């Protein structure tokens, strides 16, 4: 079993739709969680950190469920510019970051 | 603004050549990392460094070495390039907080092709 698993997609959604991605992790001692966004042939960029109580940044909401060992990302009112690959990152401790293989999102006009 | 730069965006080398990839960050971060990214495999850690002259092997260090002579610069060396090292190489830096892992910032990547 992979340490961090994501549905590779692609998720094809119309503009304005709400879409959600899940990411499961196997190490129950994991401490830090992140969502990164990666555009085609570009570097990953931090979208948001994920906090225990859940957090929101504009149209993006991240949740953490420690009991079931997954994190989620919800995107409301999807824009064409949201089309990208979303990487889930889990850290069990300092220096160690484990990346999922990413979920591809395509927002269609 | 946070900045991580890498010496080349695209590089083509021949099998057996020695290859140097350089990464520079201007954020005074202690931690620096080298990853490679391949389709279907995600980002895999090659080496990381938590201080000048300090280095630790990641998950796939074979065929690679690193150098960190200055805090802002972290170099990845392919001693004798092979075709299976054709990949996208990403450098990242992070500043460790006392209680948790801090955000990583990535350079633009170097797409290396070994012929």
PDB file of N, CA and C in Angstrom, chain A residues 2-3 31-32 34 36 38 41-46 49 87 89 91-97 99-101, chain B residues 9 31 33 35 37 40-43 48 50 59 88 90 94 96 99-104 106-108 111:
ATOM      1  N   UNK A   2       0.516   2.225  -0.854  1.00  0.00           N
ATOM      2  CA  UNK A   2       1.275   3.460  -0.910  1.00  0.00           C
ATOM      3  C   UNK A   2       1.058   4.251   0.356  1.00  0.00           C
ATOM      4  N   UNK A   3       2.077   5.046   0.721  1.00  0.00           N
ATOM      5  CA  UNK A   3       1.965   5.856   1.938  1.00  0.00           C
ATOM      6  C   UNK A   3       0.926   6.958   1.790  1.00  0.00           C
ATOM      7  N   UNK A  31       2.059  14.431  10.883  1.00  0.00           N
ATOM      8  CA  UNK A  31       1.854  15.653  11.657  1.00  0.00           C
ATOM      9  C   UNK A  31       1.364  16.835  10.834  1.00  0.00           C
ATOM     10  N   UNK A  32       1.842  16.913   9.604  1.00  0.00           N
ATOM     11  CA  UNK A  32       1.529  18.092   8.794  1.00  0.00           C
ATOM     12  C   UNK A  32       0.977  17.638   7.448  1.00  0.00           C
ATOM     13  N   UNK A  34      -0.601  19.105   3.515  1.00  0.00           N
ATOM     14  CA  UNK A  34      -0.630  20.228   2.581  1.00  0.00           C
ATOM     15  C   UNK A  34      -1.329  19.808   1.297  1.00  0.00           C
ATOM     16  N   UNK A  36      -0.835  20.977  -2.672  1.00  0.00           N
ATOM     17  CA  UNK A  36      -0.073  21.754  -3.646  1.00  0.00           C
ATOM     18  C   UNK A  36      -0.792  21.678  -4.985  1.00  0.00           C
ATOM     19  N   UNK A  38      -0.058  21.887  -9.156  1.00  0.00           N
ATOM     20  CA  UNK A  38       1.009  21.835 -10.152  1.00  0.00           C
ATOM     21  C   UNK A  38       0.412  21.972 -11.542  1.00  0.00           C
ATOM     22  N   UNK A  41       4.045  20.965 -16.641  1.00  0.00           N
ATOM     23  CA  UNK A  41       5.449  21.299 -16.852  1.00  0.00           C
ATOM     24  C   UNK A  41       5.938  22.450 -15.975  1.00  0.00           C
ATOM     25  N   UNK A  42       5.266  22.638 -14.841  1.00  0.00           N
ATOM     26  CA  UNK A  42       5.709  23.656 -13.897  1.00  0.00           C
ATOM     27  C   UNK A  42       5.976  23.009 -12.542  1.00  0.00           C
ATOM     28  N   UNK A  43       6.525  23.803 -11.628  1.00  0.00           N
ATOM     29  CA  UNK A  43       6.801  23.272 -10.303  1.00  0.00           C
ATOM     30  C   UNK A  43       5.553  23.281  -9.435  1.00  0.00           C
ATOM     31  N   UNK A  44       5.510  22.425  -8.411  1.00  0.00           N
ATOM     32  CA  UNK A  44       4.395  22.467  -7.465  1.00  0.00           C
ATOM     33  C   UNK A  44       4.427  23.763  -6.670  1.00  0.00           C
ATOM     34  N   UNK A  45       3.247  24.296  -6.404  1.00  0.00           N
ATOM     35  CA  UNK A  45       3.144  25.507  -5.576  1.00  0.00           C
ATOM     36  C   UNK A  45       2.131  25.253  -4.475  1.00  0.00           C
ATOM     37  N   UNK A  46       2.452  25.761  -3.295  1.00  0.00           N
ATOM     38  CA  UNK A  46       1.572  25.542  -2.163  1.00  0.00           C
ATOM     39  C   UNK A  46       0.209  26.178  -2.418  1.00  0.00           C
ATOM     40  N   UNK A  49      -2.076  24.833   3.497  1.00  0.00           N
ATOM     41  CA  UNK A  49      -1.820  23.851   4.533  1.00  0.00           C
ATOM     42  C   UNK A  49      -3.173  23.366   5.048  1.00  0.00           C
ATOM     43  N   UNK A  87      -1.709  18.021  -5.739  1.00  0.00           N
ATOM     44  CA  UNK A  87      -0.873  17.068  -5.019  1.00  0.00           C
ATOM     45  C   UNK A  87      -1.156  17.129  -3.531  1.00  0.00           C
ATOM     46  N   UNK A  89       0.210  16.244   0.137  1.00  0.00           N
ATOM     47  CA  UNK A  89       1.518  16.056   0.765  1.00  0.00           C
ATOM     48  C   UNK A  89       1.319  15.826   2.257  1.00  0.00           C
ATOM     49  N   UNK A  91       3.346  14.914   5.962  1.00  0.00           N
ATOM     50  CA  UNK A  91       4.655  14.887   6.609  1.00  0.00           C
ATOM     51  C   UNK A  91       4.569  14.228   7.980  1.00  0.00           C
ATOM     52  N   UNK A  92       5.318  13.133   8.166  1.00  0.00           N
ATOM     53  CA  UNK A  92       5.349  12.485   9.475  1.00  0.00           C
ATOM     54  C   UNK A  92       6.312  13.174  10.442  1.00  0.00           C
ATOM     55  N   UNK A  93       7.095  14.118   9.945  1.00  0.00           N
ATOM     56  CA  UNK A  93       8.025  14.806  10.814  1.00  0.00           C
ATOM     57  C   UNK A  93       8.981  15.651  10.015  1.00  0.00           C
ATOM     58  N   UNK A  94       9.869  16.303  10.705  1.00  0.00           N
ATOM     59  CA  UNK A  94      10.820  17.217  10.078  1.00  0.00           C
ATOM     60  C   UNK A  94      11.620  16.524   8.975  1.00  0.00           C
ATOM     61  N   UNK A  95      11.821  17.211   7.865  1.00  0.00           N
ATOM     62  CA  UNK A  95      12.591  16.775   6.705  1.00  0.00           C
ATOM     63  C   UNK A  95      11.844  15.801   5.808  1.00  0.00           C
ATOM     64  N   UNK A  96      10.798  15.207   6.259  1.00  0.00           N
ATOM     65  CA  UNK A  96      10.155  14.151   5.485  1.00  0.00           C
ATOM     66  C   UNK A  96       8.826  14.640   4.926  1.00  0.00           C
ATOM     67  N   UNK A  97       8.711  14.639   3.611  1.00  0.00           N
ATOM     68  CA  UNK A  97       7.458  15.014   2.960  1.00  0.00           C
ATOM     69  C   UNK A  97       7.118  13.892   1.990  1.00  0.00           C
ATOM     70  N   UNK A  99       4.701  12.697  -1.017  1.00  0.00           N
ATOM     71  CA  UNK A  99       3.795  13.247  -2.025  1.00  0.00           C
ATOM     72  C   UNK A  99       2.903  12.170  -2.614  1.00  0.00           C
ATOM     73  N   UNK A 100       1.645  12.503  -2.797  1.00  0.00           N
ATOM     74  CA  UNK A 100       0.784  11.672  -3.612  1.00  0.00           C
ATOM     75  C   UNK A 100       1.129  11.902  -5.075  1.00  0.00           C
ATOM     76  N   UNK A 101       0.595  11.060  -5.933  1.00  0.00           N
ATOM     77  CA  UNK A 101       0.894  11.189  -7.360  1.00  0.00           C
ATOM     78  C   UNK A 101       0.028  12.232  -8.045  1.00  0.00           C
TER      79      UNK A 101
ATOM     80  N   UNK B   9      16.699  25.015 -17.185  1.00  0.00           N
ATOM     81  CA  UNK B   9      15.330  24.492 -17.331  1.00  0.00           C
ATOM     82  C   UNK B   9      15.341  23.183 -18.110  1.00  0.00           C
ATOM     83  N   UNK B  31      16.747  23.976   5.390  1.00  0.00           N
ATOM     84  CA  UNK B  31      16.531  22.690   4.723  1.00  0.00           C
ATOM     85  C   UNK B  31      16.407  22.850   3.222  1.00  0.00           C
ATOM     86  N   UNK B  33      16.191  20.317  -0.538  1.00  0.00           N
ATOM     87  CA  UNK B  33      15.812  18.983  -0.992  1.00  0.00           C
ATOM     88  C   UNK B  33      16.010  18.862  -2.506  1.00  0.00           C
ATOM     89  N   UNK B  35      14.388  16.360  -5.514  1.00  0.00           N
ATOM     90  CA  UNK B  35      13.430  15.336  -5.888  1.00  0.00           C
ATOM     91  C   UNK B  35      13.562  15.072  -7.382  1.00  0.00           C
ATOM     92  N   UNK B  37      10.753  13.764 -10.440  1.00  0.00           N
ATOM     93  CA  UNK B  37       9.339  13.519 -10.678  1.00  0.00           C
ATOM     94  C   UNK B  37       9.171  12.795 -11.990  1.00  0.00           C
ATOM     95  N   UNK B  40       3.301   8.991 -13.034  1.00  0.00           N
ATOM     96  CA  UNK B  40       2.770   7.836 -12.304  1.00  0.00           C
ATOM     97  C   UNK B  40       3.498   7.517 -11.010  1.00  0.00           C
ATOM     98  N   UNK B  41       4.624   8.156 -10.781  1.00  0.00           N
ATOM     99  CA  UNK B  41       5.397   7.864  -9.570  1.00  0.00           C
ATOM    100  C   UNK B  41       5.421   9.035  -8.598  1.00  0.00           C
ATOM    101  N   UNK B  42       5.030  10.191  -9.035  1.00  0.00           N
ATOM    102  CA  UNK B  42       5.043  11.341  -8.156  1.00  0.00           C
ATOM    103  C   UNK B  42       6.446  11.835  -7.873  1.00  0.00           C
ATOM    104  N   UNK B  43       6.579  12.650  -6.850  1.00  0.00           N
ATOM    105  CA  UNK B  43       7.879  13.176  -6.457  1.00  0.00           C
ATOM    106  C   UNK B  43       8.555  12.194  -5.507  1.00  0.00           C
ATOM    107  N   UNK B  48      18.436  15.167   0.915  1.00  0.00           N
ATOM    108  CA  UNK B  48      18.128  16.453   1.509  1.00  0.00           C
ATOM    109  C   UNK B  48      19.281  16.892   2.406  1.00  0.00           C
ATOM    110  N   UNK B  50      20.032  19.506   5.878  1.00  0.00           N
ATOM    111  CA  UNK B  50      19.424  20.328   6.923  1.00  0.00           C
ATOM    112  C   UNK B  50      20.375  21.397   7.440  1.00  0.00           C
ATOM    113  N   UNK B  59      14.926   8.588  -0.544  1.00  0.00           N
ATOM    114  CA  UNK B  59      14.406   7.269  -0.902  1.00  0.00           C
ATOM    115  C   UNK B  59      15.143   6.636  -2.079  1.00  0.00           C
ATOM    116  N   UNK B  88      12.356  14.842 -14.576  1.00  0.00           N
ATOM    117  CA  UNK B  88      12.258  16.232 -14.122  1.00  0.00           C
ATOM    118  C   UNK B  88      12.843  16.285 -12.720  1.00  0.00           C
ATOM    119  N   UNK B  90      13.492  18.480  -9.353  1.00  0.00           N
ATOM    120  CA  UNK B  90      12.959  19.625  -8.622  1.00  0.00           C
ATOM    121  C   UNK B  90      13.722  19.840  -7.327  1.00  0.00           C
ATOM    122  N   UNK B  94      12.984  24.728   2.637  1.00  0.00           N
ATOM    123  CA  UNK B  94      12.006  24.926   3.693  1.00  0.00           C
ATOM    124  C   UNK B  94      12.729  25.363   4.955  1.00  0.00           C
ATOM    125  N   UNK B  96      12.532  24.943   8.910  1.00  0.00           N
ATOM    126  CA  UNK B  96      11.829  24.130   9.897  1.00  0.00           C
ATOM    127  C   UNK B  96      11.359  24.969  11.074  1.00  0.00           C
ATOM    128  N   UNK B  99       7.874  23.197  15.996  1.00  0.00           N
ATOM    129  CA  UNK B  99       6.859  22.218  16.365  1.00  0.00           C
ATOM    130  C   UNK B  99       6.317  21.430  15.186  1.00  0.00           C
ATOM    131  N   UNK B 100       6.570  21.875  13.979  1.00  0.00           N
ATOM    132  CA  UNK B 100       6.007  21.139  12.844  1.00  0.00           C
ATOM    133  C   UNK B 100       6.830  21.376  11.602  1.00  0.00           C
ATOM    134  N   UNK B 101       6.501  20.648  10.600  1.00  0.00           N
ATOM    135  CA  UNK B 101       7.194  20.782   9.327  1.00  0.00           C
ATOM    136  C   UNK B 101       6.695  22.023   8.610  1.00  0.00           C
ATOM    137  N   UNK B 102       7.602  22.711   8.005  1.00  0.00           N
ATOM    138  CA  UNK B 102       7.210  23.957   7.351  1.00  0.00           C
ATOM    139  C   UNK B 102       7.002  23.745   5.857  1.00  0.00           C
ATOM    140  N   UNK B 103       6.444  24.735   5.221  1.00  0.00           N
ATOM    141  CA  UNK B 103       6.117  24.668   3.808  1.00  0.00           C
ATOM    142  C   UNK B 103       7.371  24.558   2.967  1.00  0.00           C
ATOM    143  N   UNK B 104       7.312  23.754   1.920  1.00  0.00           N
ATOM    144  CA  UNK B 104       8.393  23.682   0.949  1.00  0.00           C
ATOM    145  C   UNK B 104       8.112  24.621  -0.203  1.00  0.00           C
ATOM    146  N   UNK B 106       9.387  25.374  -4.146  1.00  0.00           N
ATOM    147  CA  UNK B 106      10.072  24.664  -5.216  1.00  0.00           C
ATOM    148  C   UNK B 106      10.686  25.604  -6.242  1.00  0.00           C
ATOM    149  N   UNK B 107      11.790  25.146  -6.819  1.00  0.00           N
ATOM    150  CA  UNK B 107      12.335  25.808  -7.990  1.00  0.00           C
ATOM    151  C   UNK B 107      11.553  25.388  -9.223  1.00  0.00           C
ATOM    152  N   UNK B 108      11.855  25.995 -10.384  1.00  0.00           N
ATOM    153  CA  UNK B 108      11.085  25.736 -11.607  1.00  0.00           C
ATOM    154  C   UNK B 108      11.332  24.364 -12.220  1.00  0.00           C
ATOM    155  N   UNK B 111      14.453  19.793 -16.604  1.00  0.00           N
ATOM    156  CA  UNK B 111      14.071  18.591 -17.345  1.00  0.00           C
ATOM    157  C   UNK B 111      15.336  18.037 -17.990  1.00  0.00           C
TER     158      UNK B 111
END
